[in-house]
Tab-separated table of C-alpha atoms and ligand atoms in Angstrom:
chain	number	residue	atom	x	y	z
A	1	MET	CA	168.724	-12.533	-122.506
A	2	THR	CA	171.476	-14.189	-124.202
A	3	LEU	CA	170.453	-15.618	-127.869
A	4	ASN	CA	171.510	-19.206	-128.678
A	5	PRO	CA	173.147	-19.675	-132.042
A	6	GLY	CA	172.301	-23.627	-132.147
A	7	THR	CA	168.772	-22.580	-131.922
A	8	ALA	CA	166.597	-21.702	-135.004
A	9	VAL	CA	162.761	-20.557	-135.459
A	10	TYR	CA	161.128	-21.547	-139.020
A	11	THR	CA	158.686	-18.645	-139.369
A	12	GLY	CA	155.484	-18.643	-141.735
A	13	THR	CA	151.640	-19.209	-141.944
A	14	PHE	CA	151.851	-22.777	-143.506
A	15	ASP	CA	148.306	-22.545	-144.728
A	16	PRO	CA	148.614	-25.790	-144.630
A	17	ILE	CA	151.837	-27.174	-144.583
A	18	HIS	CA	153.808	-28.581	-147.561
A	19	LEU	CA	156.341	-31.053	-148.492
A	20	GLY	CA	158.723	-27.935	-149.549
A	21	HIS	CA	158.429	-26.486	-145.558
A	22	LEU	CA	158.827	-30.095	-144.653
A	23	ASP	CA	162.167	-30.142	-146.189
A	24	ILE	CA	163.574	-26.888	-145.049
A	25	ILE	CA	162.799	-28.507	-141.423
A	26	ALA	CA	164.287	-31.764	-142.207
A	27	ARG	CA	167.398	-29.798	-143.384
A	28	GLY	CA	166.977	-27.269	-140.727
A	29	SER	CA	166.792	-29.709	-138.116
A	30	ASN	CA	170.193	-31.084	-139.471
A	31	ILE	CA	171.826	-27.535	-138.894
A	32	PHE	CA	170.618	-26.739	-135.984
A	33	GLU	CA	170.585	-28.131	-132.336
A	34	ARG	CA	167.048	-27.243	-131.695
A	35	LEU	CA	164.300	-26.039	-134.704
A	36	VAL	CA	161.399	-24.517	-133.810
A	37	VAL	CA	158.293	-23.902	-136.316
A	38	GLY	CA	156.636	-20.690	-135.548
A	39	VAL	CA	153.318	-20.346	-136.804
A	40	GLY	CA	152.140	-16.936	-137.553
A	41	ILE	CA	148.999	-14.993	-138.447
A	42	ASN	CA	149.505	-13.276	-141.390
A	43	PRO	CA	146.755	-9.923	-141.412
A	44	ASP	CA	146.583	-9.975	-145.405
A	45	LYS	CA	145.161	-13.367	-145.609
A	46	SER	CA	142.171	-14.763	-144.475
A	47	PRO	CA	143.603	-18.535	-143.459
A	48	PHE	CA	141.986	-21.895	-144.945
A	49	PHE	CA	142.934	-23.430	-141.449
A	50	ASP	CA	142.901	-21.682	-137.737
A	51	MET	CA	145.682	-21.554	-136.224
A	52	ALA	CA	145.251	-24.698	-133.832
A	53	GLU	CA	144.568	-26.746	-136.925
A	54	ARG	CA	147.984	-25.352	-138.031
A	55	ILE	CA	149.656	-26.608	-135.409
A	56	ALA	CA	148.035	-29.848	-135.260
A	57	MET	CA	148.935	-30.709	-138.122
A	58	ILE	CA	152.409	-29.586	-138.428
A	59	GLY	CA	152.655	-31.230	-134.781
A	60	ASP	CA	151.845	-34.736	-136.483
A	61	VAL	CA	154.596	-34.362	-139.687
A	62	ILE	CA	157.533	-33.292	-137.455
A	63	LYS	CA	157.363	-36.454	-135.205
A	64	PRO	CA	160.367	-38.336	-136.883
A	65	TYR	CA	162.649	-34.821	-135.698
A	66	PRO	CA	163.103	-34.869	-132.333
A	67	ASN	CA	164.723	-32.037	-132.252
A	68	VAL	CA	161.947	-29.768	-134.088
A	69	GLU	CA	159.132	-28.533	-132.496
A	70	VAL	CA	156.054	-26.483	-133.330
A	71	GLN	CA	154.406	-23.049	-131.516
A	72	GLY	CA	151.597	-20.501	-132.400
A	73	PHE	CA	152.751	-16.896	-132.361
A	74	ASP	CA	151.061	-13.372	-132.796
A	75	GLY	CA	152.804	-9.891	-133.376
A	76	LEU	CA	156.175	-9.619	-135.090
A	77	ALA	CA	158.194	-12.518	-135.417
A	78	VAL	CA	161.388	-11.025	-134.547
A	79	THR	CA	159.965	-10.744	-130.995
A	80	PHE	CA	158.580	-14.456	-130.606
A	81	VAL	CA	162.028	-15.459	-131.895
A	82	ARG	CA	164.021	-13.526	-129.160
A	83	ARG	CA	161.241	-15.079	-126.222
A	84	ILE	CA	162.367	-18.635	-127.850
A	85	GLY	CA	166.074	-17.733	-127.241
A	86	ALA	CA	167.441	-17.916	-130.622
A	87	ARG	CA	169.692	-16.304	-132.612
A	88	VAL	CA	168.182	-17.263	-136.070
A	89	MET	CA	165.383	-16.686	-138.194
A	90	LEU	CA	165.316	-19.719	-140.760
A	91	ARG	CA	163.539	-18.763	-143.978
A	92	GLY	CA	163.206	-20.767	-147.290
A	93	LEU	CA	163.599	-19.236	-150.911
A	94	ARG	CA	162.093	-20.266	-153.998
A	95	SER	CA	162.819	-18.053	-156.259
A	96	ALA	CA	164.303	-14.529	-157.591
A	97	SER	CA	161.029	-13.118	-156.605
A	98	ASP	CA	161.056	-14.505	-153.110
A	99	MET	CA	164.430	-13.577	-152.573
A	100	GLU	CA	163.454	-9.577	-153.355
A	101	ALA	CA	160.480	-9.704	-150.569
A	102	GLU	CA	162.776	-11.913	-148.150
A	103	PHE	CA	165.518	-9.423	-148.709
A	104	THR	CA	163.610	-6.327	-147.493
A	105	MET	CA	161.532	-8.812	-144.440
A	106	SER	CA	165.375	-9.845	-143.692
A	107	LEU	CA	166.879	-5.851	-143.665
A	108	MET	CA	163.631	-4.515	-141.438
A	109	ASN	CA	163.933	-7.480	-139.169
A	110	LEU	CA	167.762	-6.619	-138.368
A	111	ASN	CA	166.588	-3.152	-137.820
A	112	LEU	CA	163.619	-5.021	-135.595
A	113	ASP	CA	166.790	-6.468	-133.573
A	114	LYS	CA	169.979	-6.442	-134.691
A	115	GLU	CA	170.937	-9.729	-133.045
A	116	ILE	CA	168.825	-11.964	-134.853
A	117	GLU	CA	170.224	-12.733	-138.057
A	118	THR	CA	168.166	-14.579	-140.795
A	119	VAL	CA	169.375	-17.637	-143.045
A	120	PHE	CA	168.328	-18.953	-145.987
A	121	LEU	CA	168.011	-22.338	-147.569
A	122	MET	CA	167.323	-22.826	-151.299
A	123	ALA	CA	164.644	-24.829	-152.347
A	124	MET	CA	165.045	-27.730	-153.618
A	125	GLU	CA	164.023	-28.062	-157.053
A	126	PRO	CA	161.119	-30.509	-157.066
A	127	TYR	CA	159.451	-28.587	-154.193
A	128	SER	CA	160.991	-24.641	-155.768
A	129	HIS	CA	156.900	-24.327	-157.358
A	130	LEU	CA	155.125	-25.146	-154.266
A	131	SER	CA	153.305	-22.460	-152.830
A	132	SER	CA	150.089	-23.058	-149.765
A	133	THR	CA	148.096	-20.605	-151.738
A	134	LEU	CA	148.669	-22.577	-155.015
A	135	LEU	CA	147.889	-25.703	-153.196
A	136	ARG	CA	144.250	-24.106	-151.190
A	137	GLN	CA	143.736	-23.350	-155.139
A	138	ILE	CA	144.183	-26.434	-156.720
A	139	ALA	CA	142.319	-28.004	-153.645
A	140	THR	CA	139.540	-25.565	-154.296
A	141	PHE	CA	139.301	-26.975	-158.291
A	142	GLY	CA	139.245	-30.501	-156.935
A	143	GLY	CA	142.763	-30.972	-158.255
A	144	VAL	CA	144.831	-33.738	-157.340
A	145	LEU	CA	147.070	-32.665	-153.969
A	146	ASP	CA	148.931	-35.876	-153.120
A	147	LYS	CA	152.149	-35.060	-154.580
A	148	PHE	CA	152.860	-31.777	-152.878
A	149	LEU	CA	151.107	-32.831	-149.586
A	150	PRO	CA	152.237	-35.101	-146.223
A	151	PRO	CA	149.259	-37.391	-146.716
A	152	LEU	CA	147.105	-36.120	-143.529
A	153	VAL	CA	147.616	-32.669	-144.878
A	154	SER	CA	146.381	-33.789	-148.009
A	155	ALA	CA	143.120	-35.170	-146.796
A	156	ALA	CA	142.447	-32.426	-144.334
A	157	LEU	CA	142.763	-29.905	-147.192
A	158	GLN	CA	140.575	-31.737	-149.569
A	159	LYS	CA	137.972	-31.487	-146.509
A	160	ARG	CA	138.121	-28.262	-146.062
A	161	ALA	CA	137.802	-26.978	-149.847
A	162	ARG	CA	134.937	-29.041	-150.284
A	163	ASP	CA	133.314	-27.507	-146.953
A	164	ARG	CA	134.313	-24.513	-148.211
A	165	THR	CA	132.633	-24.639	-151.720
A	166	THR	CA	129.072	-26.487	-150.198
A	167	ARG	CA	128.587	-23.944	-147.731
B	1	ADP	P1	154.711	-16.305	-145.166
B	1	ADP	O1	153.201	-16.500	-145.117
B	1	ADP	O2	155.830	-15.876	-144.370
B	1	ADP	O3	155.542	-16.554	-146.933
B	1	ADP	P2	154.448	-19.245	-145.997
B	1	ADP	O4	154.072	-20.200	-145.061
B	1	ADP	O5	154.292	-19.247	-147.354
B	1	ADP	O6	154.650	-18.097	-144.921
B	1	ADP	O7	156.105	-19.643	-145.917
B	1	ADP	C1	157.087	-20.080	-144.940
B	1	ADP	C2	158.545	-19.890	-145.332
B	1	ADP	O8	158.196	-21.316	-146.245
B	1	ADP	C3	158.898	-19.049	-146.197
B	1	ADP	O9	160.497	-18.445	-145.711
B	1	ADP	C4	159.082	-19.425	-147.945
B	1	ADP	O10	159.823	-18.491	-148.336
B	1	ADP	C5	159.232	-20.965	-147.312
B	1	ADP	N1	158.773	-21.608	-148.512
B	1	ADP	C6	157.514	-21.740	-149.147
B	1	ADP	N2	157.429	-22.513	-149.778
B	1	ADP	C7	158.647	-23.791	-149.849
B	1	ADP	C8	158.916	-24.303	-150.962
B	1	ADP	N3	158.136	-24.806	-151.957
B	1	ADP	N4	160.116	-24.562	-150.696
B	1	ADP	C9	160.764	-24.121	-149.613
B	1	ADP	N5	160.263	-23.142	-148.797
B	1	ADP	C10	159.789	-22.734	-148.986
């Protein structure tokens, strides 16, 4: 199968999607003809939101971008990227510590499939401190989330955090 250089896959856990992710999606959609958001399973994390919930939230917030779509995958990211027919895996970089982990990951992916290149976009300054992990913690302790998340995601995260603490 020939891989299309105009197609990119933005992989991640997105538990949940936040404004930093959305900024990478918006900028990626201006570079690539087609951008697929690939929602993966992280075996080291037990998610707040299951795969179907994460996909539904992403589906909602990508509506303004006609060349962006969302799909779930399990297994290796490079296998999914090849299945989509994309040449490019898109990732966001927040900090030097992200860089170290992403550097190793992108070289490993290149070893697994030499035709798939990872392309990085630097996080925009207002979002560079955002992570889904931190936002889940803030939600758990009842902090305000509206500045960091699309409204629908903020409401869902607050509800999920409340449900988990009263369980
Ligand atoms: P993963 O568990 O694979 O790191 P995440 O959902 O945390 O998945 O992140 C998916 C991608 O988005 C990664 O490339 C990550 O570096 C990037 N990313 C995460 N937070 C931000 C942010 N605030 N700004 C830009 N990119 C981000």
